[in-house]
Each structure stands twice: as C-alpha cells, then as structure tokens.
Amino acid sequence: MPITVNGNEAELPHDPRVSLLDLLREDLHLFGAKKGCNQGACGACTVLVDGQRVLSCLTLAVQCEGRHVMTVEGLAGDNGLHPLQKAFIEHDGFQCGFCTPGQICSALGMAAEFDRGVPSVITEDFDDDGVALTPEEIRERMSGNLCRCGAHNGIVAAIAEVHAIQGDRTDSREAAA
Amino acid sequence: MSAVSNAGHPGTAVGLAANQWGQGDNPDPLIRHKHGLVGTSVSRIDGPLKVQGKATFAAEFVKEGLTYAALAFSTIAKGRIETLDTSAAEAAPGVVLVMTYKNAPRMKPMPLFMTAEKAAGGDNLPIMQDDRVHWNGQPIALVLAETQEQADFASSLVHATFKAEPSVTNFKEAKRRGTKTGEFGGGPLKLEIGDAEAALTQVPVSIDAQYSTPRHSHNAIEPHAATVAWDGDALLVHDASQAVVHTAWSLSSVFGIDESQVHVTSPYVGGGFGSKTLWQHQVLGAAASKLAGRPVRITLSREGVYRMVGGRSQTEQRVALGADKDGRLKAIIHTGVVAMSHQNALPEPFILATRGAYAADAFKLHVEVAQMDMLANTFMRAPGEAVGTFGLECALDELADKLGIDPVEIRILNEPDKHPTEGKPFSSRNIVEAWRTGAQRFGWAKRNAKPGSVRQGEWLIGMGCATGTYPYYRMPGGAARITLRKDGHARVEIAAHEMGMGTATAHSQVTADRLGLPLDQVTFGYGDSKMPGAVLAGGSQQSASIGAAIVAAQHALFAQLLILAGNASPLAGLRPEEVGGFNGGLVALADLARSESYASIMGRAGRDEIVVQEDAPPPMELQNWSMHSYGAMFCEARVNAVTGETRISRFLGSFDCGRILNAKTAASQFRGGIIMGLGLALMEETQFDERNGRIMNPSLAEYHVPAHMDVPEIDVIWNDIPDPHTPMGAHGIGEIGITGTAAAVANAVFNATGKRVRDLPLTLDKLM
C-alpha cells in the first residue's frame, strides 16, 4: 500500500533507512518540512500523520505505509492560506522562516490534542471541562519546536488567535457527542 | 494590516537625500516624511512563501544528477593522519567517490574574514591538502553518494588513525604559555587614559570583580548547506549566506578562477547570527563536485555544524569601577583574556561597549588573547558587546548596590556628553530618555532595593536593569541598481541578504516612499552575487549600507528622468534636488502642481525602462561622529528558593536606535536579540573538553537554547528619534537586543536572591 501525502499517493522507498523527512524532501521534493537536527531535538521536521504531529526525521518512511501525511504544503486550500498561516504572517510569528512549517504543523497537531482532552504537564485539573488553551499552555505544548530567531511571542499570539477561538474542549466534546 | 499607500497623499513628496552622510546639517528628507510607509507595521513580504514552506533554502535546489555529501571528522586536536582507509566506504552501495587529502584538487586556503575587502573565510588553513590535523573535528574525508543515506552510511566506514602531537586545549595552560594583545578593526584592543589603577585606590567606593562567559554556538535552525555545480570553469553555489559577494570572491581565490566565474545565490537563509559566512564545507562541496563532475549537495549534520563552524569564544573579564560618594565614575577598568584559535583573527572584543558607555576620568581597557588548538572561533551576534556588557553592567549594578543608589539613576548620572574615550560628539544619543520611559513602563519604582526581600511562596522575585549598546556601522561597498519600468514598477537590486531581519520588506517600504510608489509597485532583489555591491549582513550595518546605496542610485534615476522629461514636461528646467517622488511620478517640491508621472515621461521618451546603478558614498559619518544604538533593558526574574530554578517573568527593552523603518519586523529583531540574550544568561554553553579539544554537546538536545516555555511576552518600545546623520535616520537593530540582556537578568537574580553570579550561564547549581 502506498503512502498518501497531501492527498496524493506516493511510492514508498526501497531503502528502509529512508526517513519520512527524506522521502518528503529528496524524493517528493516537498521541502516544507525542514531538517534542523535530524535527531528529534528541534521540531523543524514536524508533519501530521493521520492528524497527529510527528517528527518526520525520527519516522521511517516505511512506517507510514497506508497512512495519510499532511505537510505544510497541504494546508492552503482553494480559499487561500489556512487561518493559522495567515495569523503567523499577521503576528510576525517567524523571521527566517526555517522553523515555521514545523511550528505550524505542530500547532495544528497540538490544538487537536488539546481538543481531545490531552493534558500537558502544567494543566492543573484535566477533569475540568472549562480548561482553556492559554498562552502558558501553548508555550508548554509547543516547547518541542525550537525557534532561534526569537519569534516565540508571535508564534504564541498566532496560535492563540486561531485556536483560542476554535479550540475549546467543551465545544469539541459536545460536537463529538 | 491596514492597506497602506502613500500614493495620493498630497504634500508627501520626498525630495532627494544628499548623496553624502555625516557632513553639514543635511538630514535625509525621509526623516520628515511622516505619512508614508516607513515606520508602519507592514507584514513581511516573503511571509506567504515562508508559511507555506515554499521559500527555497540552500539545500532545496533541485539538480539533475545530484549527489550527496557526508563528512568524517578528526578525533584529535593536533597531529597527523597516520592511516586513512577508505576502501570499505568506496565499496559501499551508491558511493560515487571518497575525497581525502590524497585526491582532493589543489586549492588555496580561504582568505580569512576581514583580512581583505571581500574575504569571507572562517579560517585560513589548507583544506584537505595534506595529512595535518589542526583541530578536533576537522573534516578528513568526504563521501559522495547517490543518496544521503548511502553517503551517511559510507562515511561511517572511513577508518582513520592519527599520530597526535602535543596540543594546547586547556585554557589555563594556554594562558600560562603567554598572551598577546588582541587586535580588532586594525588596532589593538588596548586603551589607557590616565592612571585607572591608581585612581581606583583613591576613590571612596569601588568594585573589583571577575566575570566569565563560556563558549557559545549560533545554532541557526538551518544547518549550513550548499548545493554546488560546475559548468566548465564556472562555479554555481546555492548557499546559506550572509555574504554572497564575499563568498564568491573568496571561492574564486580558493579555486584560482576569476571572480566573475563564481555565482553565489542565497535567496533565503535559515538564520545566521554571524555563522553563515564561508567555511570549509562550501569549498569541500565544490571540490568534490569538480572531482565527480556532478552537482553536489552538502548539508552539514547538526554535529557537523559544531565540528566545522566556529562560535563565540570564552572570556574571563576583570571589571573594576571606582566612584565618588555620589556615584560618579572616576575609574573604569575592563581587562581580561579570551581564547582564540591559531587560524582566525577574532579575539572576542569584550571592551568595545566599555569604550563609550560611561563618562570617567581614567580608563584601562585591554583584551589579551590566549591561543588554543581548536576550531576557529568567530563572530556571533554582537561580538564583544554581548558578553562585555555582562561584566560591565553587572559591575555597575554591584557599585550601585554598594553606594545605595538606584541602578537606573547611576547610569543616567554617568551619562557622557561626548564619547568618553574618543572625544567625538554623539550623532544621536538619547539613552536617558529611553531609561526614563522604560522605567515608567516597567514599573521600576516598585522595585525593592533590598535583595531577597520579595517572595511569593517558593519564589523569590527581583528586578534588574542594564544598558545595551552596539555601534552604528556602514561598511564601504554599498551599491544598488534601480530598474524603473514604464508601468511605474521599480525593482531595486543589491547583493544584500534576508536572514529574517525583514530587509526586503523594510527597503521596499523605503524605496516606495522615496519614489512615490505604492508598495506593490516595488520589488527588492537581493541574495545574489551577480547583483551590485558587496554588502555584508553583519555588524548591524546592512540597512544603512542599503539605504545609502538606494539614495545614490536614486540621484542617477532622477537626473535621467529629468533629461528624458525635457522641455515639454511641466518639470522642465528643474534639477534633481528640486523634485521628489510622488504619486507614481516626479513633482516639483516647491510647486506640487508641477508634476509628471513616470509613465508619461518614459512614454514620451519612447522608453520601456530606465536602469541606473551607483555606488554608495564612503561612510564619512563615522569619521565625524560617534554613532551607536542604545537600549535600556529591564528584567523581572523569579528564582525558586528550593530548586534554584530561574524563570524570567517580564522583560522590557526600551530602545534608542534612530528611526524605525518597520514597526513589526523591528519589534521582532529586538525581541529576537533579547531572547538570544536570555539564552546567554540562563542556559547556553558550548562545552569544550579541555583534555582533547572536542566539543562535548554538539546537538540541540544538549546545547540548550530558549524554548517557548522559557520565553515570556517580551515588551519592546523605542523612542523613534531619527539620527540626522544617517540614511533614513536609522541605526542598526539586529544586535542591540542581545547586549545588556544577560546583565539585566543577573542583576534581577541578585535583587531576587542576594546572590551575585558572575559566571555565565546562571544555572540553578549556582543559585543553590
């Protein structure tokens, strides 16, 4: 079974050593996911696999057989940029732009985790349905994505703008019920 | 962002700036222009590309027949390669070739940065030319293969043995062997005015303390990379560079070809901070490409960056301050020793800020160098000032505490009225205002002067402050080309760089205002060595350099437009100085009714486009004035009384940096500097094994940089007072944020705990 990347099917590599990141970049020429460290320390390679954020440098491409991979290139739709992409621009959530695709994909995965009720180490009472995706929660949950230019404030502001509105555990649970 | 356009605003024409700087009373008319694009919060123009992952970085250029490089490194600090067995690597699947000193093409060493106008090399050693080893981590073999996986695997099969020679990898031992005075900018890092040591013994109050700062690594998230291809004797390098023209010239020197045969592009750079110049990997990639006859992608692994690209060196500083009972400084002593390799020429110049920070009667400033067998150290964000202000500004805090004077007030009290050691007048220095405004906004008056007196549960809370300062530079070499089309579109081209500073956005704004065009009618081309100028993205000088070059080209453009306009134009008879850019054309500054659009002028002249190119005039402003950016830094720190953990809860930078060109991207530059300063203060250290000269934490897992959870909301404000002697009234803003920040943190930690930590980083073990 092939792998699906941004809605398109792609062949899995013959060499089992090929990481998902190298498959995306070198075979599919999808250079959005970045290789910052190739050892899971910086988060620049973050993509979504079946909706969950993963470090594509630590994921073998063959592990993704039959799964759906979404990269930053797949976020913009017919109506233009994804709201989070727009918010990153508006809040200047990047400077050099190298960590940005990872930050954006990670934020989407993070917001989905929050909506599923996954607590973070600073969530005080995760039985409380009213827990909010505060800037502090965002900082904690996004700390696996390094930024060296120092765009942290803008990144948090962009995520807060989009997901403080959309992402509310109470709402999403009611919607799921 | 609201739609912003200056077109159609009557009375906002901008006349030509005088094509000279720092002379006479002749400020840039853009300074008075208050209703244009300059200063507004324009979102960065490359934003849509970057948020979609579509900005092409150096390792992302697709080439037919591309090969991939991987490197093997030495494991001794000094000596010879005794045996080098590459047979297993050569036999590994997919390997195209293995390059070592035995088969590498003959090449000259890189011209060492700052030893010639366009020299860009991080070191001046032979590159894979012999069996000598000069540092622990030197590349000894390059494997080229069809895929990165194959190259990486094969490089692990390279087997080398070494014959080690005695080396100096211990700082104490290096100092014992003798030091020499460091040189920077063509002069010795040594300055004595009066007898500071004697004055120190005669004052009623003094501080005399030792401060130390460790090695640092830039850690741009983009590892160094180049995609390289030869076409005959012509070399194309897609690089990650903050010096494209310097790199092209230096590579031509290495390979013995003409400068015009090397083409370096760098459209996007994933962070530089001083590190993205020419290092051995570009040379090795080009050499391997020549050998294989195929294009090469060489991307350093994160470990590879630590092995091959130098960082900031360690410093040991003595700061002694003597003052009278009122707190007026009588003596300033700032001396010490830094480590430096044999193959570079940057002694971390930690006294630079001290030369001009405060008034005093006597000065003794001296940087001594102890040489070590190690990777070449290099420029890292605010070389000198970032770590020098830690010593100076902590010592001043200690003095203020001893005198019982408020730390803000002691800084204002010692404000000089001219440069204290050079005697030159300041072009624009309004740091006192920045202090007053900042103190009020931060709530400094609420600070409890008694250390250790504010506690909330386990947390001790304190406030600290420090001065940040970084010089205004404008290096020779600026030049720009403007292409104006009949449809009123202007393209500026200059061999400058965009590493995230917002350069392309800010200078599109400047150009639009100067030419009277809307922003979407201006494009800014950069990052290509074939463009005019030799503009280093370093020393916070790039904006001034670009600004002066655009003004020079604009003079030529207006002159040519007026000639083309001729006698049939409402502009007939006007000189370039008498017109301004306005509403898509030129207008007489003295009579806004006399105007003609660019389309009309060029249409009548039968021209589709006009191309002008000019060099910027020499930086005379630096001859006549003392020029600096300033910041008043305020920090609130919380220190856990049980664990020693430090958290920064609030930070404010109040800046005096001339006119701000783009409020949004400038705020990001200020914050970015401050955040790197928080790393410098709290966690950053390149750990160096003094037994063998090897860096022990070559990864982002073990070298800690600030993560989201470490970064509070950083407040930044600026007074926006233009400097009448610079292009656009602007000063550099890229490095100022990291200066003063570490001291503000350490001073806040002292105020919180009563513990004075003089050795960076301020890790929790030092606060237990």
CSV table of N, CA, C and O in Angstrom, one decimal, chain A residues 25-26 29 31, chain B residues 55-64 66 68 226-228 236-240 265-268 295-297 527:
chain,number,residue,atom,x,y,z
A,25,ARG,N,11.4,15.3,1.3
A,25,ARG,CA,12.3,16.3,0.7
A,25,ARG,C,13.0,15.8,-0.6
A,25,ARG,O,13.0,16.5,-1.6
A,26,GLU,N,13.6,14.7,-0.5
A,26,GLU,CA,14.5,14.3,-1.6
A,26,GLU,C,13.8,13.5,-2.7
A,26,GLU,O,14.2,13.7,-3.9
A,29,HIS,N,10.3,16.1,-3.3
A,29,HIS,CA,10.6,17.5,-3.5
A,29,HIS,C,9.6,18.4,-2.8
A,29,HIS,O,9.3,19.5,-3.2
A,31,PHE,N,9.8,20.4,0.1
A,31,PHE,CA,10.8,20.9,1.0
A,31,PHE,C,10.3,21.7,2.2
A,31,PHE,O,11.0,22.4,2.9
B,55,ALA,N,9.6,28.9,0.4
B,55,ALA,CA,10.8,29.7,0.3
B,55,ALA,C,12.0,28.7,0.1
B,55,ALA,O,12.1,27.7,0.9
B,56,THR,N,12.7,28.9,-0.9
B,56,THR,CA,13.8,27.9,-1.3
B,56,THR,C,15.1,28.2,-0.6
B,56,THR,O,15.8,29.1,-0.8
B,57,PHE,N,15.4,27.3,0.4
B,57,PHE,CA,16.7,27.4,1.1
B,57,PHE,C,17.8,26.6,0.4
B,57,PHE,O,17.6,25.9,-0.6
B,58,ALA,N,19.0,26.8,0.8
B,58,ALA,CA,20.2,26.4,0.1
B,58,ALA,C,20.2,24.9,-0.3
B,58,ALA,O,20.6,24.5,-1.3
B,59,ALA,N,19.6,24.1,0.7
B,59,ALA,CA,19.7,22.6,0.4
B,59,ALA,C,18.4,22.1,-0.3
B,59,ALA,O,18.1,21.0,-0.3
B,60,GLU,N,17.7,23.1,-1.0
B,60,GLU,CA,16.4,22.7,-1.6
B,60,GLU,C,16.4,23.0,-3.1
B,60,GLU,O,15.3,23.1,-3.7
B,61,PHE,N,17.6,23.3,-3.7
B,61,PHE,CA,17.6,23.4,-5.1
B,61,PHE,C,17.7,22.1,-5.8
B,61,PHE,O,18.6,21.3,-5.4
B,62,VAL,N,16.9,21.8,-6.7
B,62,VAL,CA,16.8,20.5,-7.4
B,62,VAL,C,17.8,20.6,-8.6
B,62,VAL,O,17.7,21.5,-9.4
B,63,LYS,N,18.6,19.6,-8.7
B,63,LYS,CA,19.6,19.5,-9.8
B,63,LYS,C,19.5,18.1,-10.4
B,63,LYS,O,19.4,17.1,-9.7
B,64,GLU,N,19.6,18.0,-11.7
B,64,GLU,CA,19.8,16.7,-12.4
B,64,GLU,C,21.1,16.1,-12.0
B,64,GLU,O,22.1,16.7,-12.0
B,66,LEU,N,22.1,15.0,-9.1
B,66,LEU,CA,22.6,15.5,-7.8
B,66,LEU,C,23.2,14.3,-7.0
B,66,LEU,O,22.7,13.2,-6.9
B,68,TYR,N,25.1,13.5,-3.0
B,68,TYR,CA,25.0,13.9,-1.7
B,68,TYR,C,26.3,13.7,-0.9
B,68,TYR,O,26.9,12.6,-1.0
B,226,ALA,N,25.0,23.8,1.2
B,226,ALA,CA,25.2,24.4,-0.2
B,226,ALA,C,24.9,23.4,-1.2
B,226,ALA,O,25.2,22.2,-1.1
B,227,THR,N,24.3,23.8,-2.3
B,227,THR,CA,24.1,23.0,-3.5
B,227,THR,C,25.0,23.6,-4.6
B,227,THR,O,24.8,24.8,-4.9
B,228,VAL,N,25.9,22.8,-5.1
B,228,VAL,CA,27.0,23.3,-5.8
B,228,VAL,C,27.0,22.6,-7.2
B,228,VAL,O,26.8,21.4,-7.3
B,236,LEU,N,28.7,27.5,-9.6
B,236,LEU,CA,27.4,28.0,-9.1
B,236,LEU,C,27.2,27.4,-7.7
B,236,LEU,O,27.3,26.2,-7.5
B,237,VAL,N,27.0,28.3,-6.8
B,237,VAL,CA,26.8,27.8,-5.4
B,237,VAL,C,25.5,28.4,-4.8
B,237,VAL,O,25.4,29.6,-4.7
B,238,HIS,N,24.5,27.5,-4.6
B,238,HIS,CA,23.3,28.0,-3.8
B,238,HIS,C,23.7,27.8,-2.4
B,238,HIS,O,23.8,26.7,-1.9
B,239,ASP,N,23.9,28.9,-1.7
B,239,ASP,CA,24.5,28.9,-0.4
B,239,ASP,C,23.5,29.4,0.7
B,239,ASP,O,22.5,30.0,0.3
B,240,ALA,N,23.7,29.2,1.9
B,240,ALA,CA,23.1,29.8,3.0
B,240,ALA,C,24.1,30.9,3.5
B,240,ALA,O,25.0,30.5,4.2
B,265,THR,N,24.2,32.3,-4.9
B,265,THR,CA,22.9,32.8,-4.6
B,265,THR,C,22.5,32.4,-3.2
B,265,THR,O,23.0,31.4,-2.7
B,266,SER,N,21.7,33.2,-2.6
B,266,SER,CA,21.2,32.9,-1.2
B,266,SER,C,19.9,33.6,-1.0
B,266,SER,O,19.8,34.6,-0.2
B,267,PRO,N,18.8,33.1,-1.6
B,267,PRO,CA,17.5,33.8,-1.5
B,267,PRO,C,16.9,33.8,-0.1
B,267,PRO,O,16.3,34.8,0.3
B,268,TYR,N,17.1,32.7,0.6
B,268,TYR,CA,16.6,32.6,1.9
B,268,TYR,C,17.6,32.0,2.8
B,268,TYR,O,18.3,31.0,2.4
B,295,PRO,N,26.8,17.6,-9.9
B,295,PRO,CA,26.4,18.6,-8.8
B,295,PRO,C,26.4,17.9,-7.4
B,295,PRO,O,26.2,16.7,-7.3
B,296,VAL,N,26.6,18.7,-6.4
B,296,VAL,CA,26.7,18.2,-5.0
B,296,VAL,C,25.8,18.9,-4.1
B,296,VAL,O,25.8,20.2,-4.2
B,297,ARG,N,25.2,18.2,-3.2
B,297,ARG,CA,24.5,18.9,-2.1
B,297,ARG,C,25.3,18.5,-0.8
B,297,ARG,O,25.4,17.3,-0.5
B,527,GLY,N,20.4,38.8,-2.4
B,527,GLY,CA,20.9,37.4,-2.2
B,527,GLY,C,21.5,36.8,-3.4
B,527,GLY,O,21.3,35.6,-3.7
